[in-house]
Amino acid sequence: MTKETIFSKIIRREIPADVLYQDNLVTAFRDINPKAPSHILIVTNMLIPTVNDLTADHEAALGRLFTVAAKIAQQEGIDEDGYRLIVNCNRHGGQEVYHLHMHLLGGRPLGPLVA
Ligand code: AMP
């Protein structure tokens, strides 16, 4: 059984979040503990725990993560300077919330990928 996380409650608007975008496939909201001036999470509406659980059926939602990330980067005014997109998987990847999501980070130079 796949266990729901707090992100499902945000998607259903049952708990507050700073939601920037929502459609039938994905929801985007500001990270509660931002690591950069712009730190936004783009999550699949469908509960997919990790990248390891992906199948070809998810490809539309995965494509949407990227197009929505690009749209929000433009809205945030960080598209020209640049930004970083991150998807963490399991323990070594530092995943904390087991509901697939992409981090959009920008607004300052982010430095090396892995410290
Ligand atoms: P990850 O380590 O990739 O699983 O990232 C999970 C992210 O979710 C972290 O950056 C948290 O700060 C963020 N987060 C956890 N709970 C919330 C919440 N209620 N609203 C917004 N962001 C959250």
PDB file of N, CA and C in Angstrom, residues 8-115:
ATOM      1  N   SER A   8      -0.239  15.217  -0.504  1.00  0.00           N
ATOM      2  CA  SER A   8      -1.597  14.914  -0.985  1.00  0.00           C
ATOM      3  C   SER A   8      -2.604  15.888  -0.372  1.00  0.00           C
ATOM      4  N   LYS A   9      -2.397  16.236   0.879  1.00  0.00           N
ATOM      5  CA  LYS A   9      -3.304  17.187   1.550  1.00  0.00           C
ATOM      6  C   LYS A   9      -3.169  18.589   0.945  1.00  0.00           C
ATOM      7  N   ILE A  10      -1.950  18.954   0.558  1.00  0.00           N
ATOM      8  CA  ILE A  10      -1.753  20.255  -0.106  1.00  0.00           C
ATOM      9  C   ILE A  10      -2.442  20.242  -1.467  1.00  0.00           C
ATOM     10  N   ILE A  11      -2.286  19.155  -2.211  1.00  0.00           N
ATOM     11  CA  ILE A  11      -2.904  19.050  -3.545  1.00  0.00           C
ATOM     12  C   ILE A  11      -4.419  19.177  -3.423  1.00  0.00           C
ATOM     13  N   ARG A  12      -4.998  18.560  -2.405  1.00  0.00           N
ATOM     14  CA  ARG A  12      -6.462  18.616  -2.207  1.00  0.00           C
ATOM     15  C   ARG A  12      -6.894  19.902  -1.505  1.00  0.00           C
ATOM     16  N   ARG A  13      -5.927  20.781  -1.193  1.00  0.00           N
ATOM     17  CA  ARG A  13      -6.172  22.069  -0.523  1.00  0.00           C
ATOM     18  C   ARG A  13      -6.776  21.866   0.870  1.00  0.00           C
ATOM     19  N   GLU A  14      -6.380  20.783   1.526  1.00  0.00           N
ATOM     20  CA  GLU A  14      -6.874  20.516   2.887  1.00  0.00           C
ATOM     21  C   GLU A  14      -6.000  21.183   3.938  1.00  0.00           C
ATOM     22  N   ILE A  15      -4.739  21.458   3.578  1.00  0.00           N
ATOM     23  CA  ILE A  15      -3.865  22.227   4.476  1.00  0.00           C
ATOM     24  C   ILE A  15      -3.254  23.367   3.667  1.00  0.00           C
ATOM     25  N   PRO A  16      -2.896  24.471   4.361  1.00  0.00           N
ATOM     26  CA  PRO A  16      -2.428  25.642   3.634  1.00  0.00           C
ATOM     27  C   PRO A  16      -1.048  25.453   3.005  1.00  0.00           C
ATOM     28  N   ALA A  17      -0.876  26.060   1.863  1.00  0.00           N
ATOM     29  CA  ALA A  17       0.427  26.127   1.194  1.00  0.00           C
ATOM     30  C   ALA A  17       0.325  27.292   0.217  1.00  0.00           C
ATOM     31  N   ASP A  18       1.489  27.816  -0.160  1.00  0.00           N
ATOM     32  CA  ASP A  18       1.520  28.919  -1.126  1.00  0.00           C
ATOM     33  C   ASP A  18       1.533  28.307  -2.528  1.00  0.00           C
ATOM     34  N   VAL A  19       0.337  27.960  -3.003  1.00  0.00           N
ATOM     35  CA  VAL A  19       0.207  27.258  -4.287  1.00  0.00           C
ATOM     36  C   VAL A  19       0.307  28.276  -5.433  1.00  0.00           C
ATOM     37  N   LEU A  20       1.221  28.027  -6.352  1.00  0.00           N
ATOM     38  CA  LEU A  20       1.463  28.929  -7.490  1.00  0.00           C
ATOM     39  C   LEU A  20       0.783  28.443  -8.748  1.00  0.00           C
ATOM     40  N   TYR A  21       0.540  27.134  -8.822  1.00  0.00           N
ATOM     41  CA  TYR A  21       0.011  26.562 -10.066  1.00  0.00           C
ATOM     42  C   TYR A  21      -0.598  25.200  -9.759  1.00  0.00           C
ATOM     43  N   GLN A  22      -1.706  24.896 -10.453  1.00  0.00           N
ATOM     44  CA  GLN A  22      -2.279  23.548 -10.350  1.00  0.00           C
ATOM     45  C   GLN A  22      -3.026  23.230 -11.639  1.00  0.00           C
ATOM     46  N   ASP A  23      -2.862  22.009 -12.120  1.00  0.00           N
ATOM     47  CA  ASP A  23      -3.667  21.530 -13.237  1.00  0.00           C
ATOM     48  C   ASP A  23      -4.037  20.077 -12.960  1.00  0.00           C
ATOM     49  N   ASN A  24      -4.432  19.356 -13.990  1.00  0.00           N
ATOM     50  CA  ASN A  24      -4.884  17.982 -13.772  1.00  0.00           C
ATOM     51  C   ASN A  24      -3.749  17.015 -13.457  1.00  0.00           C
ATOM     52  N   LEU A  25      -2.509  17.410 -13.703  1.00  0.00           N
ATOM     53  CA  LEU A  25      -1.381  16.491 -13.527  1.00  0.00           C
ATOM     54  C   LEU A  25      -0.432  16.868 -12.389  1.00  0.00           C
ATOM     55  N   VAL A  26      -0.222  18.165 -12.174  1.00  0.00           N
ATOM     56  CA  VAL A  26       0.786  18.602 -11.198  1.00  0.00           C
ATOM     57  C   VAL A  26       0.284  19.794 -10.376  1.00  0.00           C
ATOM     58  N   THR A  27       0.950  19.979  -9.235  1.00  0.00           N
ATOM     59  CA  THR A  27       0.687  21.139  -8.365  1.00  0.00           C
ATOM     60  C   THR A  27       2.039  21.729  -7.962  1.00  0.00           C
ATOM     61  N   ALA A  28       2.141  23.052  -7.966  1.00  0.00           N
ATOM     62  CA  ALA A  28       3.398  23.718  -7.592  1.00  0.00           C
ATOM     63  C   ALA A  28       3.138  24.651  -6.422  1.00  0.00           C
ATOM     64  N   PHE A  29       4.017  24.584  -5.424  1.00  0.00           N
ATOM     65  CA  PHE A  29       3.868  25.452  -4.241  1.00  0.00           C
ATOM     66  C   PHE A  29       5.245  25.752  -3.672  1.00  0.00           C
ATOM     67  N   ARG A  30       5.328  26.832  -2.881  1.00  0.00           N
ATOM     68  CA  ARG A  30       6.617  27.238  -2.317  1.00  0.00           C
ATOM     69  C   ARG A  30       7.029  26.283  -1.194  1.00  0.00           C
ATOM     70  N   ASP A  31       8.333  25.943  -1.198  1.00  0.00           N
ATOM     71  CA  ASP A  31       8.871  25.081  -0.143  1.00  0.00           C
ATOM     72  C   ASP A  31       8.777  25.819   1.196  1.00  0.00           C
ATOM     73  N   ILE A  32       8.373  25.090   2.224  1.00  0.00           N
ATOM     74  CA  ILE A  32       8.176  25.691   3.549  1.00  0.00           C
ATOM     75  C   ILE A  32       9.513  26.077   4.186  1.00  0.00           C
ATOM     76  N   ASN A  33      10.598  25.487   3.717  1.00  0.00           N
ATOM     77  CA  ASN A  33      11.929  25.739   4.279  1.00  0.00           C
ATOM     78  C   ASN A  33      12.894  26.067   3.136  1.00  0.00           C
ATOM     79  N   PRO A  34      12.722  27.275   2.549  1.00  0.00           N
ATOM     80  CA  PRO A  34      13.425  27.568   1.300  1.00  0.00           C
ATOM     81  C   PRO A  34      14.937  27.602   1.440  1.00  0.00           C
ATOM     82  N   LYS A  35      15.614  27.003   0.450  1.00  0.00           N
ATOM     83  CA  LYS A  35      17.083  26.965   0.431  1.00  0.00           C
ATOM     84  C   LYS A  35      17.650  27.994  -0.556  1.00  0.00           C
ATOM     85  N   ALA A  36      16.780  28.780  -1.164  1.00  0.00           N
ATOM     86  CA  ALA A  36      17.191  29.813  -2.118  1.00  0.00           C
ATOM     87  C   ALA A  36      16.041  30.822  -2.189  1.00  0.00           C
ATOM     88  N   PRO A  37      16.296  32.042  -2.724  1.00  0.00           N
ATOM     89  CA  PRO A  37      15.222  33.040  -2.796  1.00  0.00           C
ATOM     90  C   PRO A  37      13.968  32.510  -3.486  1.00  0.00           C
ATOM     91  N   SER A  38      14.134  31.725  -4.551  1.00  0.00           N
ATOM     92  CA  SER A  38      13.004  31.003  -5.138  1.00  0.00           C
ATOM     93  C   SER A  38      13.223  29.516  -4.888  1.00  0.00           C
ATOM     94  N   HIS A  39      12.331  28.905  -4.137  1.00  0.00           N
ATOM     95  CA  HIS A  39      12.415  27.445  -3.905  1.00  0.00           C
ATOM     96  C   HIS A  39      10.982  26.914  -3.974  1.00  0.00           C
ATOM     97  N   ILE A  40      10.700  26.285  -5.086  1.00  0.00           N
ATOM     98  CA  ILE A  40       9.343  25.834  -5.381  1.00  0.00           C
ATOM     99  C   ILE A  40       9.361  24.337  -5.616  1.00  0.00           C
ATOM    100  N   LEU A  41       8.347  23.662  -5.131  1.00  0.00           N
ATOM    101  CA  LEU A  41       8.189  22.223  -5.361  1.00  0.00           C
ATOM    102  C   LEU A  41       7.100  22.030  -6.400  1.00  0.00           C
ATOM    103  N   ILE A  42       7.375  21.185  -7.368  1.00  0.00           N
ATOM    104  CA  ILE A  42       6.361  20.821  -8.355  1.00  0.00           C
ATOM    105  C   ILE A  42       6.125  19.333  -8.167  1.00  0.00           C
ATOM    106  N   VAL A  43       4.910  18.967  -7.793  1.00  0.00           N
ATOM    107  CA  VAL A  43       4.625  17.588  -7.400  1.00  0.00           C
ATOM    108  C   VAL A  43       3.594  16.992  -8.359  1.00  0.00           C
ATOM    109  N   THR A  44       3.713  15.694  -8.571  1.00  0.00           N
ATOM    110  CA  THR A  44       2.685  15.010  -9.367  1.00  0.00           C
ATOM    111  C   THR A  44       1.428  14.897  -8.506  1.00  0.00           C
ATOM    112  N   ASN A  45       0.273  15.141  -9.091  1.00  0.00           N
ATOM    113  CA  ASN A  45      -0.967  14.987  -8.315  1.00  0.00           C
ATOM    114  C   ASN A  45      -1.167  13.527  -7.917  1.00  0.00           C
ATOM    115  N   MET A  46      -0.776  12.638  -8.808  1.00  0.00           N
ATOM    116  CA  MET A  46      -0.869  11.212  -8.511  1.00  0.00           C
ATOM    117  C   MET A  46       0.215  10.856  -7.496  1.00  0.00           C
ATOM    118  N   LEU A  47      -0.121  10.022  -6.547  1.00  0.00           N
ATOM    119  CA  LEU A  47       0.858   9.635  -5.528  1.00  0.00           C
ATOM    120  C   LEU A  47       1.798   8.572  -6.091  1.00  0.00           C
ATOM    121  N   ILE A  48       2.984   9.032  -6.483  1.00  0.00           N
ATOM    122  CA  ILE A  48       4.076   8.165  -6.922  1.00  0.00           C
ATOM    123  C   ILE A  48       5.172   8.366  -5.877  1.00  0.00           C
ATOM    124  N   PRO A  49       5.552   7.341  -5.104  1.00  0.00           N
ATOM    125  CA  PRO A  49       6.487   7.597  -3.999  1.00  0.00           C
ATOM    126  C   PRO A  49       7.871   8.068  -4.440  1.00  0.00           C
ATOM    127  N   THR A  50       8.487   7.357  -5.393  1.00  0.00           N
ATOM    128  CA  THR A  50       9.860   7.716  -5.779  1.00  0.00           C
ATOM    129  C   THR A  50      10.041   7.527  -7.285  1.00  0.00           C
ATOM    130  N   VAL A  51      11.178   7.971  -7.769  1.00  0.00           N
ATOM    131  CA  VAL A  51      11.530   7.763  -9.187  1.00  0.00           C
ATOM    132  C   VAL A  51      11.533   6.267  -9.512  1.00  0.00           C
ATOM    133  N   ASN A  52      11.871   5.444  -8.533  1.00  0.00           N
ATOM    134  CA  ASN A  52      11.906   3.988  -8.773  1.00  0.00           C
ATOM    135  C   ASN A  52      10.536   3.409  -9.107  1.00  0.00           C
ATOM    136  N   ASP A  53       9.481   4.125  -8.796  1.00  0.00           N
ATOM    137  CA  ASP A  53       8.113   3.625  -9.027  1.00  0.00           C
ATOM    138  C   ASP A  53       7.544   4.074 -10.368  1.00  0.00           C
ATOM    139  N   LEU A  54       8.337   4.775 -11.158  1.00  0.00           N
ATOM    140  CA  LEU A  54       7.808   5.329 -12.412  1.00  0.00           C
ATOM    141  C   LEU A  54       7.603   4.259 -13.482  1.00  0.00           C
ATOM    142  N   THR A  55       6.562   4.465 -14.277  1.00  0.00           N
ATOM    143  CA  THR A  55       6.319   3.636 -15.455  1.00  0.00           C
ATOM    144  C   THR A  55       6.029   4.577 -16.624  1.00  0.00           C
ATOM    145  N   ALA A  56       5.900   3.992 -17.805  1.00  0.00           N
ATOM    146  CA  ALA A  56       5.602   4.795 -18.995  1.00  0.00           C
ATOM    147  C   ALA A  56       4.276   5.534 -18.851  1.00  0.00           C
ATOM    148  N   ASP A  57       3.362   5.001 -18.038  1.00  0.00           N
ATOM    149  CA  ASP A  57       2.067   5.671 -17.833  1.00  0.00           C
ATOM    150  C   ASP A  57       2.231   7.050 -17.198  1.00  0.00           C
ATOM    151  N   HIS A  58       3.360   7.288 -16.551  1.00  0.00           N
ATOM    152  CA  HIS A  58       3.569   8.556 -15.846  1.00  0.00           C
ATOM    153  C   HIS A  58       4.227   9.623 -16.716  1.00  0.00           C
ATOM    154  N   GLU A  59       4.515   9.297 -17.966  1.00  0.00           N
ATOM    155  CA  GLU A  59       5.354  10.192 -18.757  1.00  0.00           C
ATOM    156  C   GLU A  59       4.707  11.558 -19.015  1.00  0.00           C
ATOM    157  N   ALA A  60       3.401  11.607 -19.134  1.00  0.00           N
ATOM    158  CA  ALA A  60       2.741  12.912 -19.338  1.00  0.00           C
ATOM    159  C   ALA A  60       2.952  13.801 -18.113  1.00  0.00           C
ATOM    160  N   ALA A  61       2.780  13.237 -16.936  1.00  0.00           N
ATOM    161  CA  ALA A  61       2.960  14.019 -15.703  1.00  0.00           C
ATOM    162  C   ALA A  61       4.419  14.445 -15.558  1.00  0.00           C
ATOM    163  N   LEU A  62       5.352  13.566 -15.935  1.00  0.00           N
ATOM    164  CA  LEU A  62       6.775  13.914 -15.810  1.00  0.00           C
ATOM    165  C   LEU A  62       7.143  15.050 -16.761  1.00  0.00           C
ATOM    166  N   GLY A  63       6.618  15.008 -17.960  1.00  0.00           N
ATOM    167  CA  GLY A  63       6.850  16.114 -18.898  1.00  0.00           C
ATOM    168  C   GLY A  63       6.287  17.406 -18.357  1.00  0.00           C
ATOM    169  N   ARG A  64       5.119  17.327 -17.743  1.00  0.00           N
ATOM    170  CA  ARG A  64       4.470  18.519 -17.183  1.00  0.00           C
ATOM    171  C   ARG A  64       5.322  19.127 -16.065  1.00  0.00           C
ATOM    172  N   LEU A  65       6.008  18.298 -15.279  1.00  0.00           N
ATOM    173  CA  LEU A  65       6.879  18.849 -14.231  1.00  0.00           C
ATOM    174  C   LEU A  65       7.869  19.840 -14.845  1.00  0.00           C
ATOM    175  N   PHE A  66       8.442  19.476 -15.976  1.00  0.00           N
ATOM    176  CA  PHE A  66       9.443  20.340 -16.610  1.00  0.00           C
ATOM    177  C   PHE A  66       8.824  21.591 -17.221  1.00  0.00           C
ATOM    178  N   THR A  67       7.702  21.446 -17.919  1.00  0.00           N
ATOM    179  CA  THR A  67       7.137  22.635 -18.569  1.00  0.00           C
ATOM    180  C   THR A  67       6.616  23.619 -17.521  1.00  0.00           C
ATOM    181  N   VAL A  68       6.087  23.088 -16.420  1.00  0.00           N
ATOM    182  CA  VAL A  68       5.616  23.983 -15.351  1.00  0.00           C
ATOM    183  C   VAL A  68       6.811  24.624 -14.646  1.00  0.00           C
ATOM    184  N   ALA A  69       7.888  23.873 -14.460  1.00  0.00           N
ATOM    185  CA  ALA A  69       9.102  24.456 -13.858  1.00  0.00           C
ATOM    186  C   ALA A  69       9.589  25.632 -14.700  1.00  0.00           C
ATOM    187  N   ALA A  70       9.618  25.454 -16.011  1.00  0.00           N
ATOM    188  CA  ALA A  70      10.098  26.532 -16.893  1.00  0.00           C
ATOM    189  C   ALA A  70       9.178  27.746 -16.825  1.00  0.00           C
ATOM    190  N   LYS A  71       7.866  27.501 -16.776  1.00  0.00           N
ATOM    191  CA  LYS A  71       6.893  28.599 -16.699  1.00  0.00           C
ATOM    192  C   LYS A  71       7.057  29.374 -15.382  1.00  0.00           C
ATOM    193  N   ILE A  72       7.222  28.653 -14.290  1.00  0.00           N
ATOM    194  CA  ILE A  72       7.358  29.321 -12.987  1.00  0.00           C
ATOM    195  C   ILE A  72       8.699  30.052 -12.898  1.00  0.00           C
ATOM    196  N   ALA A  73       9.750  29.463 -13.459  1.00  0.00           N
ATOM    197  CA  ALA A  73      11.053  30.145 -13.456  1.00  0.00           C
ATOM    198  C   ALA A  73      10.931  31.504 -14.152  1.00  0.00           C
ATOM    199  N   GLN A  74      10.179  31.525 -15.223  1.00  0.00           N
ATOM    200  CA  GLN A  74       9.963  32.791 -15.946  1.00  0.00           C
ATOM    201  C   GLN A  74       9.181  33.766 -15.065  1.00  0.00           C
ATOM    202  N   GLN A  75       8.124  33.275 -14.422  1.00  0.00           N
ATOM    203  CA  GLN A  75       7.302  34.135 -13.553  1.00  0.00           C
ATOM    204  C   GLN A  75       8.125  34.679 -12.385  1.00  0.00           C
ATOM    205  N   GLU A  76       9.046  33.871 -11.875  1.00  0.00           N
ATOM    206  CA  GLU A  76       9.882  34.289 -10.740  1.00  0.00           C
ATOM    207  C   GLU A  76      10.995  35.241 -11.188  1.00  0.00           C
ATOM    208  N   GLY A  77      11.203  35.339 -12.509  1.00  0.00           N
ATOM    209  CA  GLY A  77      12.256  36.206 -13.040  1.00  0.00           C
ATOM    210  C   GLY A  77      13.646  35.624 -12.887  1.00  0.00           C
ATOM    211  N   ILE A  78      13.736  34.290 -12.832  1.00  0.00           N
ATOM    212  CA  ILE A  78      15.046  33.654 -12.646  1.00  0.00           C
ATOM    213  C   ILE A  78      15.473  32.868 -13.887  1.00  0.00           C
ATOM    214  N   ASP A  79      14.693  32.938 -14.942  1.00  0.00           N
ATOM    215  CA  ASP A  79      14.980  32.085 -16.103  1.00  0.00           C
ATOM    216  C   ASP A  79      16.277  32.497 -16.801  1.00  0.00           C
ATOM    217  N   GLU A  80      16.536  33.798 -16.921  1.00  0.00           N
ATOM    218  CA  GLU A  80      17.734  34.222 -17.653  1.00  0.00           C
ATOM    219  C   GLU A  80      19.004  33.947 -16.863  1.00  0.00           C
ATOM    220  N   ASP A  81      18.998  34.270 -15.560  1.00  0.00           N
ATOM    221  CA  ASP A  81      20.189  33.988 -14.745  1.00  0.00           C
ATOM    222  C   ASP A  81      20.386  32.485 -14.590  1.00  0.00           C
ATOM    223  N   GLY A  82      19.291  31.751 -14.497  1.00  0.00           N
ATOM    224  CA  GLY A  82      19.380  30.302 -14.399  1.00  0.00           C
ATOM    225  C   GLY A  82      18.919  29.778 -13.055  1.00  0.00           C
ATOM    226  N   TYR A  83      18.772  28.476 -13.012  1.00  0.00           N
ATOM    227  CA  TYR A  83      18.196  27.828 -11.820  1.00  0.00           C
ATOM    228  C   TYR A  83      18.573  26.359 -11.841  1.00  0.00           C
ATOM    229  N   ARG A  84      18.162  25.637 -10.821  1.00  0.00           N
ATOM    230  CA  ARG A  84      18.480  24.205 -10.730  1.00  0.00           C
ATOM    231  C   ARG A  84      17.200  23.431 -10.454  1.00  0.00           C
ATOM    232  N   LEU A  85      17.061  22.296 -11.136  1.00  0.00           N
ATOM    233  CA  LEU A  85      15.948  21.380 -10.905  1.00  0.00           C
ATOM    234  C   LEU A  85      16.518  20.113 -10.284  1.00  0.00           C
ATOM    235  N   ILE A  86      15.907  19.675  -9.173  1.00  0.00           N
ATOM    236  CA  ILE A  86      16.435  18.513  -8.438  1.00  0.00           C
ATOM    237  C   ILE A  86      15.288  17.559  -8.128  1.00  0.00           C
ATOM    238  N   VAL A  87      15.551  16.277  -8.312  1.00  0.00           N
ATOM    239  CA  VAL A  87      14.622  15.237  -7.844  1.00  0.00           C
ATOM    240  C   VAL A  87      15.433  14.280  -6.982  1.00  0.00           C
ATOM    241  N   ASN A  88      15.115  14.189  -5.713  1.00  0.00           N
ATOM    242  CA  ASN A  88      15.814  13.296  -4.792  1.00  0.00           C
ATOM    243  C   ASN A  88      15.131  11.926  -4.768  1.00  0.00           C
ATOM    244  N   CYS A  89      15.918  10.880  -4.624  1.00  0.00           N
ATOM    245  CA  CYS A  89      15.349   9.526  -4.546  1.00  0.00           C
ATOM    246  C   CYS A  89      15.958   8.749  -3.383  1.00  0.00           C
ATOM    247  N   ASN A  90      15.073   8.351  -2.483  1.00  0.00           N
ATOM    248  CA  ASN A  90      15.437   7.469  -1.355  1.00  0.00           C
ATOM    249  C   ASN A  90      16.533   8.064  -0.464  1.00  0.00           C
ATOM    250  N   ARG A  91      17.087   7.255   0.410  1.00  0.00           N
ATOM    251  CA  ARG A  91      17.944   7.753   1.493  1.00  0.00           C
ATOM    252  C   ARG A  91      19.186   8.468   0.987  1.00  0.00           C
ATOM    253  N   HIS A  92      19.921   7.822   0.101  1.00  0.00           N
ATOM    254  CA  HIS A  92      21.168   8.450  -0.344  1.00  0.00           C
ATOM    255  C   HIS A  92      20.914   9.708  -1.160  1.00  0.00           C
ATOM    256  N   GLY A  93      19.741   9.803  -1.756  1.00  0.00           N
ATOM    257  CA  GLY A  93      19.380  11.014  -2.492  1.00  0.00           C
ATOM    258  C   GLY A  93      18.857  12.112  -1.587  1.00  0.00           C
ATOM    259  N   GLY A  94      18.646  11.786  -0.299  1.00  0.00           N
ATOM    260  CA  GLY A  94      18.160  12.790   0.653  1.00  0.00           C
ATOM    261  C   GLY A  94      16.669  13.045   0.559  1.00  0.00           C
ATOM    262  N   GLN A  95      15.911  12.063   0.066  1.00  0.00           N
ATOM    263  CA  GLN A  95      14.459  12.254  -0.048  1.00  0.00           C
ATOM    264  C   GLN A  95      13.810  12.209   1.333  1.00  0.00           C
ATOM    265  N   GLU A  96      12.989  13.214   1.608  1.00  0.00           N
ATOM    266  CA  GLU A  96      12.287  13.298   2.905  1.00  0.00           C
ATOM    267  C   GLU A  96      10.807  12.998   2.748  1.00  0.00           C
ATOM    268  N   VAL A  97      10.227  13.423   1.642  1.00  0.00           N
ATOM    269  CA  VAL A  97       8.787  13.253   1.421  1.00  0.00           C
ATOM    270  C   VAL A  97       8.603  12.291   0.245  1.00  0.00           C
ATOM    271  N   TYR A  98       7.923  11.162   0.529  1.00  0.00           N
ATOM    272  CA  TYR A  98       7.820  10.086  -0.459  1.00  0.00           C
ATOM    273  C   TYR A  98       6.588  10.279  -1.343  1.00  0.00           C
ATOM    274  N   HIS A  99       6.621  11.378  -2.063  1.00  0.00           N
ATOM    275  CA  HIS A  99       5.613  11.746  -3.057  1.00  0.00           C
ATOM    276  C   HIS A  99       6.401  12.518  -4.108  1.00  0.00           C
ATOM    277  N   LEU A 100       6.524  11.950  -5.284  1.00  0.00           N
ATOM    278  CA  LEU A 100       7.447  12.474  -6.299  1.00  0.00           C
ATOM    279  C   LEU A 100       7.306  13.982  -6.488  1.00  0.00           C
ATOM    280  N   HIS A 101       8.431  14.660  -6.453  1.00  0.00           N
ATOM    281  CA  HIS A 101       8.426  16.109  -6.637  1.00  0.00           C
ATOM    282  C   HIS A 101       9.752  16.582  -7.198  1.00  0.00           C
ATOM    283  N   MET A 102       9.692  17.713  -7.884  1.00  0.00           N
ATOM    284  CA  MET A 102      10.872  18.370  -8.428  1.00  0.00           C
ATOM    285  C   MET A 102      11.072  19.673  -7.662  1.00  0.00           C
ATOM    286  N   HIS A 103      12.300  19.922  -7.228  1.00  0.00           N
ATOM    287  CA  HIS A 103      12.641  21.216  -6.619  1.00  0.00           C
ATOM    288  C   HIS A 103      13.076  22.165  -7.729  1.00  0.00           C
ATOM    289  N   LEU A 104      12.548  23.383  -7.700  1.00  0.00           N
ATOM    290  CA  LEU A 104      13.018  24.474  -8.556  1.00  0.00           C
ATOM    291  C   LEU A 104      13.686  25.486  -7.635  1.00  0.00           C
ATOM    292  N   LEU A 105      14.996  25.673  -7.821  1.00  0.00           N
ATOM    293  CA  LEU A 105      15.777  26.547  -6.946  1.00  0.00           C
ATOM    294  C   LEU A 105      16.467  27.618  -7.777  1.00  0.00           C
ATOM    295  N   GLY A 106      16.423  28.859  -7.329  1.00  0.00           N
ATOM    296  CA  GLY A 106      17.123  29.925  -8.040  1.00  0.00           C
ATOM    297  C   GLY A 106      17.035  31.227  -7.282  1.00  0.00           C
ATOM    298  N   GLY A 107      17.571  32.283  -7.912  1.00  0.00           N
ATOM    299  CA  GLY A 107      17.549  33.606  -7.281  1.00  0.00           C
ATOM    300  C   GLY A 107      18.885  33.992  -6.694  1.00  0.00           C
ATOM    301  N   ARG A 108      19.844  33.056  -6.745  1.00  0.00           N
ATOM    302  CA  ARG A 108      21.231  33.339  -6.339  1.00  0.00           C
ATOM    303  C   ARG A 108      22.108  32.263  -6.982  1.00  0.00           C
ATOM    304  N   PRO A 109      23.430  32.516  -7.076  1.00  0.00           N
ATOM    305  CA  PRO A 109      24.310  31.454  -7.574  1.00  0.00           C
ATOM    306  C   PRO A 109      24.253  30.269  -6.617  1.00  0.00           C
ATOM    307  N   LEU A 110      24.027  29.079  -7.142  1.00  0.00           N
ATOM    308  CA  LEU A 110      23.773  27.914  -6.288  1.00  0.00           C
ATOM    309  C   LEU A 110      25.032  27.113  -5.974  1.00  0.00           C
ATOM    310  N   GLY A 111      26.130  27.417  -6.641  1.00  0.00           N
ATOM    311  CA  GLY A 111      27.381  26.722  -6.316  1.00  0.00           C
ATOM    312  C   GLY A 111      27.415  25.317  -6.866  1.00  0.00           C
ATOM    313  N   PRO A 112      28.355  24.517  -6.374  1.00  0.00           N
ATOM    314  CA  PRO A 112      28.530  23.168  -6.917  1.00  0.00           C
ATOM    315  C   PRO A 112      27.320  22.294  -6.643  1.00  0.00           C
ATOM    316  N   LEU A 113      27.098  21.313  -7.494  1.00  0.00           N
ATOM    317  CA  LEU A 113      25.919  20.458  -7.366  1.00  0.00           C
ATOM    318  C   LEU A 113      25.945  19.664  -6.065  1.00  0.00           C
ATOM    319  N   VAL A 114      27.065  19.062  -5.754  1.00  0.00           N
ATOM    320  CA  VAL A 114      27.154  18.247  -4.541  1.00  0.00           C
ATOM    321  C   VAL A 114      28.258  18.820  -3.654  1.00  0.00           C
ATOM    322  N   ALA A 115      27.894  19.197  -2.437  1.00  0.00           N
ATOM    323  CA  ALA A 115      28.879  19.807  -1.524  1.00  0.00           C
ATOM    324  C   ALA A 115      29.701  18.720  -0.841  1.00  0.00           C
TER     325      ALA A 115
END
